[in-house]
């Protein structure tokens, strides 16, 4: 049975290319992991159930297990379970659900969460939900003695994620698991959620996931990635839902956008593989223009005045820039040639009301550089020995 304290952390992310298009199964994106982290510690709890201590809350939250999952013990906390704690709760329910399917026991659990992906308690667009999902999945699984490969970690984290919302692509999870520069194509999350309900966690975890691919990419030589915060948070889910509700989503313009986005992301990935910095700068500028076209056609509000200033300033400093993620606020990125002055960029950003973020791209962690379909290839419904854990 579980008994040791385990601390694991996962990085934040920035989208380089492929925003919005990556929501479609099989559509590519390039994402990077950055050295801001969410840290989760899992240890035995003194009382039965699950206790959560998060730096985003002003008090501990006690949860009890039931037939329909975890629920808050205090009548003041029910909204937190499906609100700010939704992803963390889903991780515990998913990992423990897998153990229950394997007829393994559960134990009182205490989770401590600390986040570097917020600014004065406000999210800044670095993928905090994904980072807490990956860090918690690793911590809880390791606490129970379940040794996860990177492939298994990504899959289990994505299943936990789609139990909360099947809309997001999972690109931020891919960065949090693999680190460094990552090329990603999403599986159909609605199909996976249906499989969870029909076949359970273990069988869905081991099944073939069509359209899904994940590949590490080399960092760009001679270029440095910088990030700036626009000063206002944005809701990715609201922007995505707004796009799906628009006529644009169901028209021919959508098909053209997907085609152009795939070509752009392919150019980004190709430039990274070949080590061609100028080609990468051109491809990032193309990604910005594609987002601007989408913003004009669908009237989403991707480019706020702050994000426009962020891009214009970076271009004036010799870089290529764009919003990172859904836009509407949050962050933007700039790729700046290493011979250009980062101090000048930061100075001009600050003068334009943009907050430079002190961060770097993390190093990639996996030795393989080829694409993989994240399952190790066992038959559907089976569970690898590394997932069985200890009794």
Coordinates of C-alpha atoms in Angstrom, one line a residue:
X1 CA 0.0 0.0 0.0
X2 CA 1.1 3.6 -0.6
X3 CA 3.1 5.1 2.2
X4 CA 5.9 7.4 1.0
X5 CA 5.9 11.1 0.3
X6 CA 6.5 11.9 -3.4
X7 CA 7.2 15.3 -4.9
X8 CA 6.9 15.8 -8.6
X9 CA 6.8 19.0 -10.8
X10 CA 5.7 19.8 -14.4
X11 CA 6.5 22.9 -16.5
X12 CA 4.4 25.4 -18.1
X13 CA 4.1 25.9 -21.9
X14 CA 4.0 28.4 -24.7
X15 CA 2.4 27.7 -28.1
X16 CA 4.7 28.5 -31.0
X17 CA 2.3 27.6 -33.9
X18 CA -1.0 25.8 -34.5
X19 CA -3.4 27.6 -32.2
X20 CA -7.1 26.8 -32.7
X21 CA -6.3 24.3 -35.6
X22 CA -4.7 21.9 -33.1
X23 CA -8.2 21.5 -31.5
X24 CA -9.0 19.3 -34.5
X25 CA -7.9 15.7 -34.3
X26 CA -4.7 15.1 -36.3
X27 CA -3.9 18.8 -36.8
X28 CA -0.4 19.7 -35.8
X29 CA 1.0 22.3 -33.4
X30 CA 4.5 23.1 -32.0
X31 CA 4.7 23.9 -28.3
X32 CA 7.6 24.5 -25.9
X33 CA 7.9 23.8 -22.2
X34 CA 9.2 26.7 -20.0
X35 CA 11.0 26.7 -16.7
X36 CA 8.0 27.8 -14.6
X37 CA 6.6 24.9 -12.7
X38 CA 3.7 23.5 -10.7
X39 CA 4.9 21.2 -7.9
X40 CA 2.7 18.6 -6.3
X41 CA 3.6 16.5 -3.2
X42 CA 1.6 13.3 -2.5
X43 CA 1.9 11.8 1.0
X44 CA -0.2 9.7 3.4
X45 CA -3.0 11.7 5.1
X46 CA -3.7 11.3 8.8
X47 CA -7.5 11.1 8.2
X48 CA -9.4 9.0 5.7
X49 CA -10.1 10.5 2.3
X50 CA -8.1 13.2 0.4
X51 CA -6.8 16.5 1.8
X52 CA -5.7 19.3 -0.6
X53 CA -3.4 22.1 0.4
X54 CA -3.0 24.6 -2.5
X55 CA -1.3 28.0 -2.6
X56 CA -4.3 29.2 -4.7
X57 CA -6.7 28.6 -1.8
X58 CA -6.8 30.2 1.6
X59 CA -7.6 27.0 3.4
X60 CA -7.2 23.2 3.2
X61 CA -10.0 21.3 1.4
X62 CA -11.0 17.9 2.7
X63 CA -12.6 15.4 0.3
X64 CA -14.2 12.1 0.8
X65 CA -14.5 9.2 -1.7
X66 CA -17.9 8.0 -2.9
X67 CA -19.6 6.1 -5.6
X68 CA -19.7 9.2 -7.8
X69 CA -16.1 10.3 -7.1
X70 CA -14.6 12.8 -4.7
X71 CA -16.8 15.3 -2.9
X72 CA -16.1 18.1 -0.4
X73 CA -16.6 17.4 3.3
X74 CA -17.3 21.0 4.2
X75 CA -20.6 22.5 2.9
X76 CA -18.6 25.6 2.0
X77 CA -16.3 23.8 -0.5
X78 CA -18.5 21.9 -3.0
X79 CA -17.9 24.5 -5.8
X80 CA -14.1 24.1 -5.5
X81 CA -14.3 20.4 -6.5
X82 CA -15.6 21.2 -10.0
X83 CA -14.0 24.7 -10.0
X84 CA -10.4 25.6 -9.2
X85 CA -9.7 22.0 -8.0
X86 CA -11.4 20.3 -10.9
X87 CA -8.2 19.1 -12.7
X88 CA -6.5 17.9 -9.4
X89 CA -9.7 16.1 -8.4
X90 CA -10.0 14.4 -11.8
X91 CA -6.4 13.2 -11.5
X92 CA -7.0 11.5 -8.2
X93 CA -10.3 10.0 -9.4
X94 CA -8.6 8.8 -12.6
X95 CA -5.5 7.2 -11.0
X96 CA -7.5 5.7 -8.2
X97 CA -10.1 4.6 -10.7
X98 CA -7.5 2.7 -12.5
X99 CA -6.3 1.1 -9.3
X100 CA -9.9 0.1 -8.5
X101 CA -10.3 -1.5 -11.9
X102 CA -7.1 -3.5 -11.1
X103 CA -8.6 -4.4 -7.7
X104 CA -5.9 -2.6 -5.8
X105 CA -6.5 -0.7 -2.6
X106 CA -6.7 3.0 -2.0
X107 CA -5.2 5.0 0.9
X108 CA -5.7 8.3 2.7
X109 CA -4.0 10.9 0.6
X110 CA -2.7 14.4 1.2
X111 CA -1.8 16.6 -1.8
X112 CA 0.2 19.8 -1.5
X113 CA 0.2 22.1 -4.6
X114 CA 2.5 25.0 -5.3
X115 CA 2.4 27.0 -8.6
X116 CA 4.9 29.3 -10.3
X117 CA 2.5 29.8 -13.2
X118 CA 0.6 32.7 -11.7
X119 CA 1.3 36.4 -11.3
X120 CA -0.1 37.7 -8.0
X121 CA -2.5 34.9 -8.0
X122 CA -3.6 35.5 -11.6
X123 CA -2.9 33.0 -14.3
X124 CA -0.7 34.3 -17.1
X125 CA -1.3 31.8 -19.9
X126 CA 1.5 29.2 -19.3
X127 CA -0.8 26.2 -19.0
X128 CA -1.3 26.0 -15.3
X129 CA -4.1 23.4 -15.5
X130 CA -2.0 21.1 -17.7
X131 CA 1.0 21.5 -15.4
X132 CA -1.0 20.6 -12.3
X133 CA -2.5 17.7 -14.1
X134 CA 0.8 16.2 -15.2
X135 CA 2.6 16.9 -11.9
X136 CA -0.3 15.4 -9.9
X137 CA -0.6 12.4 -12.1
X138 CA 3.1 11.6 -11.6
X139 CA 3.0 12.3 -7.9
X140 CA -0.2 10.2 -7.1
X141 CA 0.9 7.4 -9.4
X142 CA 4.4 7.3 -7.9
X143 CA 2.9 7.5 -4.4
X144 CA 0.9 4.3 -5.2
X145 CA 4.0 2.6 -6.7
X146 CA 2.7 2.9 -10.3
X147 CA 5.8 3.5 -12.5
X148 CA 4.7 5.4 -15.6
X149 CA 6.7 5.8 -18.8
X150 CA 6.4 9.2 -20.5
X151 CA 3.9 7.7 -23.0
X152 CA 1.8 6.3 -20.1
X153 CA 2.0 9.5 -18.2
X154 CA 0.8 11.6 -21.1
X155 CA -2.1 9.2 -21.8
X156 CA -3.3 9.0 -18.1
X157 CA -3.0 12.8 -17.8
X158 CA -5.0 13.4 -20.9
X159 CA -7.7 11.0 -19.7
X160 CA -7.9 12.9 -16.5
X161 CA -8.0 16.2 -18.4
X162 CA -10.9 15.2 -20.7
X163 CA -13.0 14.1 -17.8
X164 CA -13.1 17.8 -16.9
X165 CA -13.3 19.1 -20.5
X166 CA -12.9 17.3 -23.8
X167 CA -12.4 20.5 -25.7
X168 CA -8.7 21.4 -25.1
X169 CA -6.2 19.7 -27.4
X170 CA -3.7 18.4 -24.9
X171 CA -0.8 20.2 -26.5
X172 CA 0.1 21.8 -23.1
X173 CA 0.1 18.3 -21.5
X174 CA 2.5 17.1 -24.2
X175 CA 4.9 19.9 -23.3
X176 CA 4.6 19.3 -19.6
X177 CA 5.4 15.6 -20.1
X178 CA 8.1 15.8 -22.8
X179 CA 9.7 19.2 -22.1
X180 CA 11.7 21.2 -24.7
X181 CA 10.3 21.8 -28.2
X182 CA 7.5 19.4 -29.1
X183 CA 5.5 18.7 -32.2
X184 CA 2.0 17.4 -31.4
X185 CA -1.2 16.1 -33.0
X186 CA -4.2 15.6 -30.9
X187 CA -6.4 12.5 -30.7
X188 CA -10.2 12.8 -30.7
X189 CA -10.9 13.6 -27.1
X190 CA -14.7 13.1 -27.4
X191 CA -14.1 9.6 -28.7
X192 CA -11.8 9.0 -25.7
X193 CA -14.3 10.3 -23.2
X194 CA -16.9 8.0 -24.7
X195 CA -14.5 5.1 -24.4
X196 CA -13.9 6.0 -20.7
X197 CA -17.6 5.8 -20.0
X198 CA -18.1 2.6 -22.0
X199 CA -14.9 0.6 -21.5
X200 CA -13.2 2.1 -18.4
X201 CA -9.8 3.6 -17.8
X202 CA -7.5 0.7 -18.4
X203 CA -8.9 -0.3 -21.7
X204 CA -9.0 3.3 -23.0
X205 CA -5.5 3.8 -21.8
X206 CA -4.2 0.9 -23.8
X207 CA -6.3 1.3 -27.0
X208 CA -5.0 2.7 -30.2
X209 CA -5.6 6.5 -30.5
X210 CA -6.0 7.5 -34.1
X211 CA -4.6 10.8 -35.2
X212 CA -2.4 11.1 -32.2
X213 CA 1.4 11.8 -32.5
X214 CA 4.0 13.4 -30.4
X215 CA 7.6 14.2 -31.3
X216 CA 10.5 16.1 -29.7
X217 CA 12.2 18.7 -31.8
X218 CA 15.7 20.2 -31.5
X219 CA 16.0 23.8 -30.2
X220 CA 16.6 26.5 -32.8
X221 CA 20.3 27.5 -33.1
X222 CA 21.0 31.2 -32.9
X223 CA 17.5 32.2 -31.6
X224 CA 16.3 32.8 -28.1
X225 CA 12.6 32.6 -27.1
X226 CA 11.2 35.5 -25.0
X227 CA 7.8 35.8 -23.5
X228 CA 5.8 38.8 -22.3
X229 CA 2.5 39.0 -20.4
X230 CA -0.2 41.3 -21.7
X231 CA -1.4 42.2 -18.2
X232 CA -4.8 40.6 -18.5
X233 CA -5.8 36.9 -18.1
X234 CA -7.8 35.3 -20.9
X235 CA -10.2 32.3 -20.9
X236 CA -9.1 29.8 -23.5
X237 CA -12.3 27.8 -23.0
X238 CA -14.5 30.8 -23.6
X239 CA -12.6 31.8 -26.8
X240 CA -12.8 28.2 -28.1
X241 CA -16.4 27.9 -27.3
X242 CA -17.1 31.3 -29.0
X243 CA -15.3 30.1 -32.1
X244 CA -17.3 26.9 -32.3
X245 CA -20.6 28.9 -32.0
X246 CA -19.7 31.2 -35.0
X247 CA -20.8 30.6 -38.6
X248 CA -17.1 30.6 -39.5
X249 CA -16.6 27.3 -37.8
X250 CA -19.1 25.6 -40.1
X251 CA -18.0 27.3 -43.4
X252 CA -15.4 26.8 -46.0
X253 CA -13.0 29.4 -44.4
X254 CA -12.4 26.9 -41.6
X255 CA -11.1 24.3 -44.0
X256 CA -8.7 26.8 -45.6
X257 CA -7.5 27.8 -42.2
X258 CA -6.7 24.2 -41.2
X259 CA -4.8 23.6 -44.4
X260 CA -2.8 26.8 -44.0
X261 CA -2.1 26.1 -40.4
X262 CA -0.8 22.6 -41.1
X263 CA 1.5 24.0 -43.8
X264 CA 2.8 26.7 -41.3
X265 CA 3.4 24.2 -38.5
X266 CA 5.1 21.9 -40.9
X267 CA 7.4 24.8 -41.8
X268 CA 8.1 25.5 -38.2
X269 CA 9.0 21.9 -37.4
X270 CA 11.0 21.6 -40.6
X271 CA 13.1 24.7 -39.8
X272 CA 13.8 23.4 -36.3
X273 CA 14.9 20.0 -37.6
X274 CA 17.1 21.5 -40.2
X275 CA 18.5 24.2 -37.8
X276 CA 17.4 27.1 -40.1
X277 CA 16.8 30.2 -37.9
X278 CA 15.7 32.5 -40.6
X279 CA 13.2 30.0 -41.9
X280 CA 11.8 29.6 -38.4
X281 CA 11.4 33.4 -38.0
X282 CA 9.5 33.5 -41.3
X283 CA 7.3 30.6 -40.2
X284 CA 6.5 32.3 -36.9
X285 CA 5.5 35.4 -38.7
X286 CA 3.2 33.4 -40.9
X287 CA 1.7 31.9 -37.8
X288 CA 1.0 35.4 -36.5
X289 CA -0.7 36.4 -39.8
X290 CA -2.8 33.3 -39.8
X291 CA -4.1 34.2 -36.3
X292 CA -4.7 37.7 -37.5
X293 CA -6.7 36.4 -40.4
X294 CA -8.7 34.1 -38.2
X295 CA -9.3 37.0 -35.8
X296 CA -10.6 39.2 -38.6
X297 CA -12.8 36.5 -40.2
X298 CA -14.3 35.2 -36.9
X299 CA -14.2 38.4 -34.8
X300 CA -12.8 36.5 -31.8
X301 CA -10.7 39.3 -30.1
X302 CA -7.5 37.3 -30.3
X303 CA -5.3 40.4 -30.8
X304 CA -5.8 42.8 -27.9
X305 CA -4.1 46.1 -28.1
X306 CA -1.5 44.8 -25.6
X307 CA -0.7 41.8 -27.8
X308 CA -0.5 43.9 -30.9
X309 CA 2.0 46.2 -29.1
X310 CA 4.0 43.1 -27.9
X311 CA 4.3 41.9 -31.5
X312 CA 5.2 45.3 -33.0
X313 CA 7.9 46.0 -30.4
X314 CA 9.5 42.6 -30.9
X315 CA 9.5 43.1 -34.7
X316 CA 11.2 46.5 -34.2
X317 CA 13.9 44.7 -32.2
X318 CA 14.6 42.3 -35.0
X319 CA 12.5 39.4 -33.8
X320 CA 9.4 37.5 -34.9
X321 CA 6.4 37.6 -32.5
X322 CA 2.9 36.4 -32.0
X323 CA 0.3 35.7 -29.3
X324 CA 0.8 32.3 -27.6
X325 CA -2.3 30.2 -27.3
X326 CA -5.8 31.4 -27.7
X327 CA -5.0 35.2 -27.3
X328 CA -7.5 37.6 -25.9
X329 CA -4.9 38.4 -23.2
X330 CA -2.3 36.2 -21.5
X331 CA 1.1 35.9 -23.2
X332 CA 2.9 36.5 -26.4
X333 CA 6.2 35.2 -27.6
X334 CA 9.1 36.6 -29.5
X335 CA 12.0 34.7 -31.1
X336 CA 15.0 37.0 -31.1
X337 CA 18.3 36.3 -32.9
X338 CA 21.0 35.8 -30.2
X339 CA 23.0 38.7 -31.4
X340 CA 20.1 41.1 -30.8
X341 CA 19.8 42.8 -27.4
X342 CA 17.3 41.1 -25.1
X343 CA 17.7 44.0 -22.7
X344 CA 16.4 46.4 -25.4
X345 CA 13.4 44.1 -26.0
X346 CA 12.6 43.9 -22.3
X347 CA 13.0 47.7 -22.0
X348 CA 10.7 48.5 -24.9
X349 CA 8.1 45.9 -23.8
X350 CA 8.0 47.4 -20.3
X351 CA 7.6 50.9 -21.8
X352 CA 4.6 49.5 -23.9
X353 CA 2.9 48.1 -20.8
X354 CA 4.1 44.5 -21.4
X355 CA 5.6 42.5 -18.5
X356 CA 8.7 40.6 -19.6
X357 CA 8.6 37.1 -18.1
X358 CA 12.0 35.7 -16.9
X359 CA 11.8 32.2 -18.2
X360 CA 13.7 29.8 -20.5
X361 CA 12.8 26.8 -22.6
X362 CA 13.4 23.6 -20.7
X363 CA 15.6 20.9 -22.1
X364 CA 13.9 17.9 -23.7
X365 CA 13.9 14.8 -21.6
X366 CA 13.3 11.8 -23.8
X367 CA 16.1 10.1 -25.8
X368 CA 14.0 9.2 -28.8
X369 CA 13.4 11.8 -31.5
X370 CA 11.0 9.9 -33.7
X371 CA 7.2 10.2 -33.7
X372 CA 5.3 7.8 -31.6
X373 CA 1.7 6.7 -30.9
X374 CA 1.8 7.0 -27.2
X375 CA 0.7 3.4 -26.2
X376 CA 3.4 0.8 -25.9
X377 CA 1.4 -1.5 -28.2
X378 CA -0.2 -4.1 -25.9
X379 CA -3.5 -5.4 -26.7
X380 CA -6.7 -3.3 -25.9
X381 CA -7.9 -3.9 -22.4
X382 CA -4.5 -5.0 -21.0
X383 CA -2.4 -3.0 -18.6
X384 CA 1.4 -3.0 -18.7
X385 CA 3.3 -4.2 -15.6
X386 CA 4.5 -0.7 -14.9
X387 CA 1.0 0.4 -14.4
X388 CA -0.1 -2.2 -11.9
X389 CA 1.6 -0.7 -8.9
X390 CA 1.9 -2.2 -5.4
X391 CA -0.8 -3.6 -3.2

